[in-house]
Coordinates of C-alpha atoms in Angstrom, one line a residue:
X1 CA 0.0 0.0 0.0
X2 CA 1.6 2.9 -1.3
X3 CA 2.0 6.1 1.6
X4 CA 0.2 9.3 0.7
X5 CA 1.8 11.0 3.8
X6 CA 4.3 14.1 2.8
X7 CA 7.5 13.3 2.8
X8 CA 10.1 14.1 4.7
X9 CA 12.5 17.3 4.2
X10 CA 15.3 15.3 3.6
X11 CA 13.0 13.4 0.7
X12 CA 11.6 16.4 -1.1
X13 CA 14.7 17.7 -1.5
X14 CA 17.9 14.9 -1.8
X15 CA 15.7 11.5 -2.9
X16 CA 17.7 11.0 -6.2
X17 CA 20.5 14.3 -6.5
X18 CA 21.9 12.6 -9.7
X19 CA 19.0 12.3 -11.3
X20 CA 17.7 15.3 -10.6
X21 CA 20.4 17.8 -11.4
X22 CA 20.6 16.1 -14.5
X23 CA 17.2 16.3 -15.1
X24 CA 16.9 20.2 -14.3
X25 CA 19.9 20.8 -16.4
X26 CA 18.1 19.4 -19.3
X27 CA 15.1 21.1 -18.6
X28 CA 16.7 24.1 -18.4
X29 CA 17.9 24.0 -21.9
X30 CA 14.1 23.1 -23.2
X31 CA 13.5 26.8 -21.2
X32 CA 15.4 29.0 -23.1
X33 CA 13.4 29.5 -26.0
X34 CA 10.1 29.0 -24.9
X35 CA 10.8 32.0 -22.3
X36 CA 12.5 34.1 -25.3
X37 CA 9.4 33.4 -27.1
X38 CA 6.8 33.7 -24.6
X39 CA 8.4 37.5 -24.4
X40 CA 8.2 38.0 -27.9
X41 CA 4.2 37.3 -27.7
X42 CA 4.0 39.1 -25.0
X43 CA 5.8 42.2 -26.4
X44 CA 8.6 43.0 -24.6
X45 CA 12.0 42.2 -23.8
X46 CA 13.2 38.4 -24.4
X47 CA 15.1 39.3 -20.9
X48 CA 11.6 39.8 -18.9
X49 CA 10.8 35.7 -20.2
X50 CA 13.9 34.9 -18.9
X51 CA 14.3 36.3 -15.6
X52 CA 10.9 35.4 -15.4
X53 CA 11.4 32.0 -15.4
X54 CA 14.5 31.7 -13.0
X55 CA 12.5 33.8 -10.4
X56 CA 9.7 31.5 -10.9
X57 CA 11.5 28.3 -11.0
X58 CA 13.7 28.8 -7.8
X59 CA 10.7 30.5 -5.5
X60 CA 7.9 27.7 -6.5
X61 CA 10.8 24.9 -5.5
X62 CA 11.3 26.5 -1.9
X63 CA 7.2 27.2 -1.2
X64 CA 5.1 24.7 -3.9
X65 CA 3.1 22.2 -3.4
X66 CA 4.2 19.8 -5.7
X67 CA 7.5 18.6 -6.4
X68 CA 9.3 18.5 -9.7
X69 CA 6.8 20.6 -11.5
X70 CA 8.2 23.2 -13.2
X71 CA 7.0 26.7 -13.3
X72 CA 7.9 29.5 -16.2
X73 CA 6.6 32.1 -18.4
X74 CA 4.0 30.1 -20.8
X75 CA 1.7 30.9 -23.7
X76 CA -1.5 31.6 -21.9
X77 CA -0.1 33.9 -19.1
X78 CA 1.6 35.6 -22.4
X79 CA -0.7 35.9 -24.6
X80 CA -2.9 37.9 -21.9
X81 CA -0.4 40.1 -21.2
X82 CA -0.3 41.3 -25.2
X83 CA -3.2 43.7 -25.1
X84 CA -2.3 45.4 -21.7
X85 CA 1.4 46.1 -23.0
X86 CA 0.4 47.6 -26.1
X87 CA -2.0 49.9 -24.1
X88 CA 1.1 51.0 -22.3
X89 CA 3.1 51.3 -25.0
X90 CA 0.9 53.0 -26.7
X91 CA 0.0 55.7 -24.0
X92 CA 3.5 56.1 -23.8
X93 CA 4.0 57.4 -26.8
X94 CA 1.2 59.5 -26.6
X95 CA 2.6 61.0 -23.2
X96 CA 6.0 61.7 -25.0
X97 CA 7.9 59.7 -23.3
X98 CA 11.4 58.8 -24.4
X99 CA 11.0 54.7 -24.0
X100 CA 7.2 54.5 -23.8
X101 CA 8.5 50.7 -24.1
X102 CA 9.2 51.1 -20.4
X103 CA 5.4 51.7 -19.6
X104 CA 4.1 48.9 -21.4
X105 CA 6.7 46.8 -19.2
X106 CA 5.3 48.6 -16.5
X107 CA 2.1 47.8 -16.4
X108 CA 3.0 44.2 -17.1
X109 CA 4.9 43.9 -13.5
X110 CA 1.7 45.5 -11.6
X111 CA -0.1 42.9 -13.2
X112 CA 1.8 40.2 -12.4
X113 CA 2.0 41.3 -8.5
X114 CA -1.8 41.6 -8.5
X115 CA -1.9 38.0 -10.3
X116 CA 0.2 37.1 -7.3
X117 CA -2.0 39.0 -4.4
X118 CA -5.5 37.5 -6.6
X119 CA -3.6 33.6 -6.8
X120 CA -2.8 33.8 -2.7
X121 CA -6.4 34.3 -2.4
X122 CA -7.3 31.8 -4.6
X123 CA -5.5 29.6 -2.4
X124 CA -7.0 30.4 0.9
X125 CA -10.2 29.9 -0.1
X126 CA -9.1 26.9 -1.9
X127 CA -10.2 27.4 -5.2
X128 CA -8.7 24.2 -6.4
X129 CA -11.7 22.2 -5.0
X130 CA -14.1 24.6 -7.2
X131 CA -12.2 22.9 -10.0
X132 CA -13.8 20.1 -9.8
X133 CA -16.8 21.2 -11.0
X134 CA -15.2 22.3 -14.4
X135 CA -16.3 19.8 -17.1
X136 CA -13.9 18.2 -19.6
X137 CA -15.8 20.3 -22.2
X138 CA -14.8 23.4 -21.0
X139 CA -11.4 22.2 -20.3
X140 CA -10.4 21.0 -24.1
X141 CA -12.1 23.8 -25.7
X142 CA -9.3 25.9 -23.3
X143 CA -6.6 23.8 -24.7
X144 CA -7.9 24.0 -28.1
X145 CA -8.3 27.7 -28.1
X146 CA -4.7 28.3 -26.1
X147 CA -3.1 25.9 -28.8
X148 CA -4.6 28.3 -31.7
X149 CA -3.5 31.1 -30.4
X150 CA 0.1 30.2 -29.5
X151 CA -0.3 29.6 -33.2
X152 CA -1.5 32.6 -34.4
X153 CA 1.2 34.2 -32.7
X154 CA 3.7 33.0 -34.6
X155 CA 2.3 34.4 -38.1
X156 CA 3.9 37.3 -38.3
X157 CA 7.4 35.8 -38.1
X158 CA 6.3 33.9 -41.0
X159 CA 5.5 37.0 -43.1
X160 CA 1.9 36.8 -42.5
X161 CA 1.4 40.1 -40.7
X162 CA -2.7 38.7 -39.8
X163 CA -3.4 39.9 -36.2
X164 CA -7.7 38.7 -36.1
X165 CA -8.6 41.9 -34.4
X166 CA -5.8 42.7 -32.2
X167 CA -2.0 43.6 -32.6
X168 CA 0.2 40.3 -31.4
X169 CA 3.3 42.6 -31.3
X170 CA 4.0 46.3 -30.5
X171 CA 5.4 48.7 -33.9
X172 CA 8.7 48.1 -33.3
X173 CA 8.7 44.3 -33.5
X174 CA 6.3 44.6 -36.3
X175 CA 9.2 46.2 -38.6
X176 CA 11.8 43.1 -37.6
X177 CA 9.3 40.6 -38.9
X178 CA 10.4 39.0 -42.6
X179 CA 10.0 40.9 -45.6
X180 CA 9.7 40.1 -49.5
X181 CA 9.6 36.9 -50.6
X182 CA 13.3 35.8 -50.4
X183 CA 13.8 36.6 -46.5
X184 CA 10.2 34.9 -45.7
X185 CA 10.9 31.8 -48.1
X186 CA 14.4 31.7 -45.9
X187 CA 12.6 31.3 -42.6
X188 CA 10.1 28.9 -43.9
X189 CA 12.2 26.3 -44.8
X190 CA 14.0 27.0 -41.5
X191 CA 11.1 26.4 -39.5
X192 CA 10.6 23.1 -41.6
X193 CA 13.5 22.6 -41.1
X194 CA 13.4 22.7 -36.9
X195 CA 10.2 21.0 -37.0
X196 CA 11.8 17.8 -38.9
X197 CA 14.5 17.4 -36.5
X198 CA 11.8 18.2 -33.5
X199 CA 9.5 15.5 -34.9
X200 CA 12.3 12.9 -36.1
X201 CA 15.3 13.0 -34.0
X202 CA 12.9 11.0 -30.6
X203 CA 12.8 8.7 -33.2
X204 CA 16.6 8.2 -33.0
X205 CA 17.6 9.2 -29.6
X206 CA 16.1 10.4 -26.7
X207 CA 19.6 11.6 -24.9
X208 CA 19.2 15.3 -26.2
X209 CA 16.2 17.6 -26.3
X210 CA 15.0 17.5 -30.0
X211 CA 14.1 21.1 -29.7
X212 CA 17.5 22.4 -28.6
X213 CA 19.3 20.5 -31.1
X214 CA 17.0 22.0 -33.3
X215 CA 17.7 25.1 -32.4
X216 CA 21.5 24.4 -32.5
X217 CA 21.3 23.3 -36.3
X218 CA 18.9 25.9 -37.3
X219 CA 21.2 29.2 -35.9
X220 CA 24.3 27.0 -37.1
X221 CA 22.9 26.9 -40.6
X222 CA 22.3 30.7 -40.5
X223 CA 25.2 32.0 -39.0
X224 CA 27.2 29.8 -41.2
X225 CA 25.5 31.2 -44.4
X226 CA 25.3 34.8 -42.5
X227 CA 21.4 34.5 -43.6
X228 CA 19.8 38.1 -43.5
X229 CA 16.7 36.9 -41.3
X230 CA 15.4 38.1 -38.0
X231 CA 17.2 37.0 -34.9
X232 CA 16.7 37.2 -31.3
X233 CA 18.6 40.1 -30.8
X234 CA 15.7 41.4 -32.5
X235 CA 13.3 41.1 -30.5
X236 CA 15.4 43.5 -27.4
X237 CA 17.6 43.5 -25.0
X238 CA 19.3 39.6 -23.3
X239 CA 20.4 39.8 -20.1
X240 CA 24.3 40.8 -19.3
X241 CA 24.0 40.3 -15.3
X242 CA 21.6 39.2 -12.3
X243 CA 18.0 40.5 -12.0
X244 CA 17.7 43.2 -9.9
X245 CA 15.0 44.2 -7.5
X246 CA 12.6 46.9 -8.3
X247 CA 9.6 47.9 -7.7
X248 CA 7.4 49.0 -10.8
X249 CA 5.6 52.0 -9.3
X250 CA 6.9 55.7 -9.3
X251 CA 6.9 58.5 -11.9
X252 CA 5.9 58.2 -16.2
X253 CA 9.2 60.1 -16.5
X254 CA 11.2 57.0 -15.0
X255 CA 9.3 54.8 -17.5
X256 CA 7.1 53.2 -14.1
X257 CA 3.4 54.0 -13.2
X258 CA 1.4 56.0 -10.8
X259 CA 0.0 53.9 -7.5
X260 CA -3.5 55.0 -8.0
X261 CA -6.9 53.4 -8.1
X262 CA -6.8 54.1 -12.3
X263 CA -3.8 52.3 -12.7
X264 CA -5.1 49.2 -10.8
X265 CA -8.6 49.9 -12.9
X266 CA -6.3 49.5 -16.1
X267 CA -4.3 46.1 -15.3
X268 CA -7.0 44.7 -13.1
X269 CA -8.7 42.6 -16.1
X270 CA -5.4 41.0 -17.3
X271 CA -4.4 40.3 -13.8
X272 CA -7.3 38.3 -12.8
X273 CA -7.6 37.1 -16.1
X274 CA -4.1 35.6 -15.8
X275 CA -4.5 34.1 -12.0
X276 CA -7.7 31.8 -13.2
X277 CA -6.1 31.0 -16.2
X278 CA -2.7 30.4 -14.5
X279 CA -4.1 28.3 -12.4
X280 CA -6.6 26.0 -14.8
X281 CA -3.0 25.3 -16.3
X282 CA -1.5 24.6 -13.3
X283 CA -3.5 22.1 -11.9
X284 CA -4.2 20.2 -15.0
X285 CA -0.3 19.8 -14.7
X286 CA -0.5 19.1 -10.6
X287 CA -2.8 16.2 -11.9
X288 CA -0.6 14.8 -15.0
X289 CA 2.3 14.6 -12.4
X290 CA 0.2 13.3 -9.8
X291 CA -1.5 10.3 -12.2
X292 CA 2.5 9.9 -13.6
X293 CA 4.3 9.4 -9.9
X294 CA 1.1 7.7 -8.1
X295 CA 1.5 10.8 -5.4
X296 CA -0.7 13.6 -4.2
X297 CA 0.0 16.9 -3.8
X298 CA -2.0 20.0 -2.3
X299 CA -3.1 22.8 -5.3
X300 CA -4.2 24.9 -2.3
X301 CA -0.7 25.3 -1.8
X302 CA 0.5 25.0 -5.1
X303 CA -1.9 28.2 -5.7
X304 CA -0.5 30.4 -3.0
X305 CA 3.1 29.2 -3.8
X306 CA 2.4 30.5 -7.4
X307 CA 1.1 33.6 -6.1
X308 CA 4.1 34.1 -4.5
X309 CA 6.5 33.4 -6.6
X310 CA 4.8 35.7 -9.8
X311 CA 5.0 38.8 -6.8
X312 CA 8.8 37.6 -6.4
X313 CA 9.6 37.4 -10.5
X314 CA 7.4 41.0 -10.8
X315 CA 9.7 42.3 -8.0
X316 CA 12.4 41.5 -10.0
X317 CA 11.9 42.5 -13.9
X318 CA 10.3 39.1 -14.7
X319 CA 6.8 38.1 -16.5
X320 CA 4.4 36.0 -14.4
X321 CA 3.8 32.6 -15.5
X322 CA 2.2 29.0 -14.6
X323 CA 3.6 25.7 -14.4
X324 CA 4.6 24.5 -18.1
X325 CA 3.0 20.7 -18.9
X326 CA 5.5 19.6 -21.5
X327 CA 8.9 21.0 -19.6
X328 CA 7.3 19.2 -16.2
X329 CA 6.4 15.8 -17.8
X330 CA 10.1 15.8 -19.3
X331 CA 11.2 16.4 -15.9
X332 CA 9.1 13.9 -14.2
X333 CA 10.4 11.2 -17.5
X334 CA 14.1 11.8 -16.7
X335 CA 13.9 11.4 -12.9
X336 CA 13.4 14.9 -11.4
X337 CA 11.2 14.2 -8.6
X338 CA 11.8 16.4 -5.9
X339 CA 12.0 19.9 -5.4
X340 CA 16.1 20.1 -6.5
X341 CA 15.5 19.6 -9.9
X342 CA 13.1 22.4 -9.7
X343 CA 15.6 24.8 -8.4
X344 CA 18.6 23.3 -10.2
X345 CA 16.4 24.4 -13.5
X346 CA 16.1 27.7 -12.7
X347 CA 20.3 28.1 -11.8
X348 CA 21.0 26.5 -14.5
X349 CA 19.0 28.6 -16.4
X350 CA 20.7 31.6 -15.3
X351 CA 24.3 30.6 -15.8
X352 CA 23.3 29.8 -19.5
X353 CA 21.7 32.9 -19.8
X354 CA 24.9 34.8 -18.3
X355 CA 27.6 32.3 -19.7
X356 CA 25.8 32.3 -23.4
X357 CA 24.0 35.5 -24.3
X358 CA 26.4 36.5 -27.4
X359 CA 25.1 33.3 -28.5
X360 CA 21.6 33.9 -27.8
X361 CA 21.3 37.0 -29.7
X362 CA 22.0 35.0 -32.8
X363 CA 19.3 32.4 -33.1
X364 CA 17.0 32.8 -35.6
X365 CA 13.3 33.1 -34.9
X366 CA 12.8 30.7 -37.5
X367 CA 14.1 28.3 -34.5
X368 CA 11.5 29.2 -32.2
X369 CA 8.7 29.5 -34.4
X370 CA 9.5 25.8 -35.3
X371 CA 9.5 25.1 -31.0
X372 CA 6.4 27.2 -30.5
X373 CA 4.3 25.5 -33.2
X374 CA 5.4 22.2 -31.9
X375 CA 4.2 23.8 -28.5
X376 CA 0.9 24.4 -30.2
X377 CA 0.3 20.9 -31.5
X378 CA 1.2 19.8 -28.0
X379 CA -1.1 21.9 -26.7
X380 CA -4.6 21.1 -28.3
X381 CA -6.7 18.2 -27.4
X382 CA -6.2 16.1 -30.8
X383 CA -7.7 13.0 -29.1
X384 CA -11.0 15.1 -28.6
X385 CA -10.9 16.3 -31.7
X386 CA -10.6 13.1 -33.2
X387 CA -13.2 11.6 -31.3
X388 CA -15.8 14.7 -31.2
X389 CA -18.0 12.4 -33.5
X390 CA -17.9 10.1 -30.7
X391 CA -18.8 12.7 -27.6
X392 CA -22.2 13.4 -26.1
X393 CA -23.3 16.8 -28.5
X394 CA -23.3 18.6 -24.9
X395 CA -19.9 18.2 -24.2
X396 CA -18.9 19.5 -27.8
X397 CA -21.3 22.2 -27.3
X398 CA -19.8 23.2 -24.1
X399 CA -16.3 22.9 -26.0
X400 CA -17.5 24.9 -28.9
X401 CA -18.2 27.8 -26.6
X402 CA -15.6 28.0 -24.3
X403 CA -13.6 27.9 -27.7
X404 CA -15.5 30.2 -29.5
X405 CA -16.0 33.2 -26.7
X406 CA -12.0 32.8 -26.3
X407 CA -11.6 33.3 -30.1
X408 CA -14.1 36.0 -30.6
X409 CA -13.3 38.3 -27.6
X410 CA -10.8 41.2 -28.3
X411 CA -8.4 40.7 -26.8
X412 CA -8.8 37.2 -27.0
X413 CA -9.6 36.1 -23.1
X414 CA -9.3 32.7 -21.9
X415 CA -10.5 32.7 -18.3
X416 CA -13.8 34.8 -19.9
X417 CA -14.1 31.7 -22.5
X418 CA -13.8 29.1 -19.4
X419 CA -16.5 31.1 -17.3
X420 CA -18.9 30.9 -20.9
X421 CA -18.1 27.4 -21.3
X422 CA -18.9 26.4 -17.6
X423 CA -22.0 28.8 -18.1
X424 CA -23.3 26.7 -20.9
X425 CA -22.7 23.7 -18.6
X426 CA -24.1 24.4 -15.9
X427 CA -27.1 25.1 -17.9
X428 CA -27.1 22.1 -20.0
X429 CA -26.7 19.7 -17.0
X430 CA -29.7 21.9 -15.5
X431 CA -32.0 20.7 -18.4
X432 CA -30.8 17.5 -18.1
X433 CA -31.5 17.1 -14.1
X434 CA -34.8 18.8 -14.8
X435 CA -36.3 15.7 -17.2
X436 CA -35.2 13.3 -14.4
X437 CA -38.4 14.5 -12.1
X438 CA -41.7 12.4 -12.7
X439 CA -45.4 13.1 -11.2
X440 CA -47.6 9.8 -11.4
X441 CA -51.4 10.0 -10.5
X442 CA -53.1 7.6 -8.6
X443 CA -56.9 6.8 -8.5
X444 CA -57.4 6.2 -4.9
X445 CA -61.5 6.2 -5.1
X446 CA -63.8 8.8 -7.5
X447 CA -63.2 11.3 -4.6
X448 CA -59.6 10.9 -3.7
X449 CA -56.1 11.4 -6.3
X450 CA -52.9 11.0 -4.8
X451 CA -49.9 12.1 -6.4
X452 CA -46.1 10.8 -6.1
X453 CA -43.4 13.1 -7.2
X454 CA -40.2 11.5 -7.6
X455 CA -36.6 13.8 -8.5
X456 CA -35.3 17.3 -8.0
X457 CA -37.3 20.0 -7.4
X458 CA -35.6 23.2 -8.1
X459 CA -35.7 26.3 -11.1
X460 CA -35.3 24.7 -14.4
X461 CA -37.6 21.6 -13.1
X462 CA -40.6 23.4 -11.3
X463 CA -42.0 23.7 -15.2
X464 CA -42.0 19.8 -15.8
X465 CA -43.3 19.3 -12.0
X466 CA -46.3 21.7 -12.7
X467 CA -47.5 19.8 -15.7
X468 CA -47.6 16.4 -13.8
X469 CA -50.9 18.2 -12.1
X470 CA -54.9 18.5 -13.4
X471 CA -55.2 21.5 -12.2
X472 CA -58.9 21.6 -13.2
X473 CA -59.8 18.0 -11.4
X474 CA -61.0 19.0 -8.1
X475 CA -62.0 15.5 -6.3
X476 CA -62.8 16.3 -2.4
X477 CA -59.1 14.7 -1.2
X478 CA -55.8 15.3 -3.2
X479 CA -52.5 14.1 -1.1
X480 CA -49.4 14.5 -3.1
X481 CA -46.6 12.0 -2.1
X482 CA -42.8 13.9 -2.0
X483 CA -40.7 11.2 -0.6
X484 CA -38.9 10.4 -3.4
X485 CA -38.6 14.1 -4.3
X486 CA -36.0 16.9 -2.9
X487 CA -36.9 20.2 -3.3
X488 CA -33.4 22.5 -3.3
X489 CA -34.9 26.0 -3.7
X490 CA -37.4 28.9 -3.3
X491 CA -38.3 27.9 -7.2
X492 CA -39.1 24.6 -5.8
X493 CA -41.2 26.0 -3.1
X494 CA -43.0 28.7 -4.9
X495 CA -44.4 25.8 -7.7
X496 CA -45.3 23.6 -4.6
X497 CA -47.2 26.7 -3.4
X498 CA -48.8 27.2 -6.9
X499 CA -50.1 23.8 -6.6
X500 CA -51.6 23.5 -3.6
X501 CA -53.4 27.2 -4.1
X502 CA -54.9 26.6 -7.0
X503 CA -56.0 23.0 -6.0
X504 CA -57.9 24.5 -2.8
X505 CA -59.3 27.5 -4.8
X506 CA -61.0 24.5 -6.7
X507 CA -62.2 23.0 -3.4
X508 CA -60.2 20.3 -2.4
X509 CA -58.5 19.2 0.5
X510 CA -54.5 19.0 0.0
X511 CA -52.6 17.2 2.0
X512 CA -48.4 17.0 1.3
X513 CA -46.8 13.7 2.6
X514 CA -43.1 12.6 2.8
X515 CA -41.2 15.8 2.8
X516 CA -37.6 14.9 4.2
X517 CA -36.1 17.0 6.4
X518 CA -34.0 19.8 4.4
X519 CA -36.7 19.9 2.1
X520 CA -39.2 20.5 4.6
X521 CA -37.4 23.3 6.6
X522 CA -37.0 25.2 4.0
X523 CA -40.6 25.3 2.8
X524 CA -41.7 26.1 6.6
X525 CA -39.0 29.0 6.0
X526 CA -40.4 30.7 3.4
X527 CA -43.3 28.7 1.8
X528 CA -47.1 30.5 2.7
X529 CA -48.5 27.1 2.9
X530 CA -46.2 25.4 5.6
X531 CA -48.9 24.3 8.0
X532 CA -50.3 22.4 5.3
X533 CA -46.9 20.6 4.4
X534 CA -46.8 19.1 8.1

């Protein structure tokens, strides 16, 4: 019988120290580009990505609640973060300002502390069990809609300057994208390129992460033919030394923001956008790594450890993020089970960064586009898709709408698409609870009917309940039977109500029988016919 006590200090942090600095050194390398990208959707600096994810990585080992599960900067905290950094920049430029790049930033780390201060909520009033109640539906049309817009993101490095109603980049980055059709036929068979070595190289070896040795051949291949494509150094400034502390509120002129109520008004959306959302993604990880080791963890403190560590990485220049499925499976595969390998990625990670920037600067974004649409095939929920011939039409309706709300929205908003799609089935279940109630009628003589009511009596089912009864038969007795029935609300009471006043205006004698004992409280609280129910 396998323990589900925690484990000892000792355990979560020195059960297999080979295996798990190895581990986090090869995750750290899968990190890289996925945090440089992740900065380019998000529009700003690939070094915000990057200290984002050591700050992340080493504060979530020391407080999480689930070991070996990596935390970074990731497509859906990024792509959230696109709409409120243009607004900055924007605004910046408007105000005059010198880098009105700086105000875009800005407004990026105040969200990401309020993400933090909204997630250590989250987690005392343990929001993780509400996720239970989130149907599959709701949770592939997320995955679905976060894989097509990691997608999307990428199309402007491909040449295809398509935004679908919102700008995926801010001006500047627009003007590094590929341009005419010699420079945009280069990076397209680069990115082919990178995705045949992502795709076929597990299919030789395992030893090396196919998408850094992609990377590695794809930069090679330009800097060897000093291709005239856009690189990394592109996108803005790498990092030349440690993060530093730094808080982002003060004066416009100093490229921070005003603490005032209007600028918590302005990144208030994206924040709490970003904590749900940050969240969803977390846990759906929590549970592959769970289901993977045959181990529990707590999400109630895997949510306030997150919380804390995207105040920590905001503190310090850095994007927030969530825990990262594909980099924490790879993890989990290569023997990182404890909370070193966590914190070995993340130092790692850093001394790459510091030891290897002049190399950095030169990989093409041809390499991560190939990484990030591998990311976005990863992503999506092909086996539902596959199968949606297969799934009850509910489930695919509830999919279609979390999908489509995400999709349609501008900016395109995630944890608003979730809410629709739990909406939808919430609503959908509703109907189908309502159908389960039944009202039988029973002759007992010419003068007396009895009726027994069997289900759940609440607002979507009081209409079904009420057409059980002939309202317009008025024998001289009429006892209606509820104990196979619940009633859960004042709907439920008020249609009970209806029935017995309109079957006594007709001149019978109503007696109610078999109410159990929730049900019956609450109709002696507020139903007008309570001494008729006892």
């Amino acid at each position: 019988m396998i323990s589900r006590s925690e484990p000892s200090v000792i355990k979560q942090w020195f059960g297999s120290p080979q295996k798990d600095l190895l581990s986090g050194l090869v995750v750290a390398f899968a990190m890289i580009p996925e945090a440089i990208a992740f900065s380019g959707i998000a529009g700003v600096d690939p070094q915000v990505g990057l200290f984002g994810a050591f700050c992340l990585s080493i504060t979530i080992a020391l407080i999480g609640g689930r070991m070996g599960m990596i935390t970074s900067a990731t497509g859906s905290t990024a792509l959230l973060m696109t709409g409120l950094v243009l607004m900055g920049v924007t605004k910046g430029k408007e105000l005059g300002l010198t880098n009105p790049q700086d105000l875009g930033l800005a407004y990026l780390l105040v969200a990401g502390l309020l993400t933090g201060i909204f997630q250590i909520i989250w987690g005392n009033l343990r929001l993780a069990y509400q996720m239970r109640f989130v149907p599959q539906g709701v949770l592939s049309g997320f995955v679905n809609a976060l894989a097509l817009l990691i997608f999307q993101a990428q199309l402007p490095q491909l040449g295809l300057d398509i935004h679908f109603g919102e700008k995926v980049m801010s001006a500047e980055l627009t003007q590094k994208i590929p341009h005419g059709l010699t420079q945009i036929l280069t990076v397209c068979l680069l990115v082919i390129l990178g995705l045949i070595i992502i795709y076929g190289l597990p299919k030789l070896t395992k030893i090396l992460p196919s998408q850094l040795v992609a990377i590695i051949a794809v930069t090679a291949i330009s800097m060897g033919l000093n291709l005239d494509i856009p690189k990394v150094s592109d996108l803005g400034t790498l990092p030349d030394g440690l993060p530093s502390f730094s808080i982002p509120f003060g004066s416009l002129e100093n490229g921070k923001v005003p603490f005032s109520l209007e600028t918590f008004g302005i990144v208030l959306p994206t924040a709490l956008a970003i904590s749900l959302v940050g969240l969803m993604e977390t846990f759906l990880t929590q549970d592959i790594l769970d289901d993977l080791t045959d181990t529990t963890s707590n999400k109630n403190v895997e949510a306030r450890g997150q919380g804390i560590a995207n105040m920590v990485s905001s503190l310090f220049g850095g994007m927030a993020g969530c825990a990262l499925v594909g980099q924490s499976v790879m993890n989990t595969e290569n023997g990182g089970r404890t909370r070193l390998s966590t914190l070995f990625s993340g130092v790692s990670l850093l001394i790459m960064i510091l030891v290897g920037s002049s190399w950095l600067k030169e990989v093409p974004m041809a390499a991560l586009v190939a990484v990030m649409i591998t990311i976005a095939v990863s992503t999506a929920d092909t086996n539902g898709l596959k199968n949606i011939s297969k799934i009850p039409k509910s489930d695919t309706a509830v999919m279609l709408m979390t999908f489509a709300v995400t999709m349609l929205t501008t900016p395109h908003n995630l944890a608003l698409g979730v809410l629709a799609g739990v909406a939808l089935a919430g609503v959908l279940f509703s109907r189908k609870v309502a159908k389960v109630i039944r009202v039988s009628v029973i002759e007992v003589s010419p003068e007396e009917l009895r009726y027994e009511v069997s289900g759940q009596l609440f607002f979507v089912s009081n209409v079904y309940f009420l057409q059980g009864f002939d309202l317009h038969n008025h024998p001289s007795k009429i006892t209606i039977d509820m104990s196979q029935a619940h009633i859960w609300d004042q709907s439920g009471v008020a249609a009970l109500n209806q029935v017995i006043r309109k079957l006594r205006l007709g001149g019978s004698e109503v007696e109610i029988q078999g109410l159990n004992k929730e049900s019956l409280d609450l109709f002696e609280r507020i139903g007008d016919q309570a001494s008729a129910a006892v």
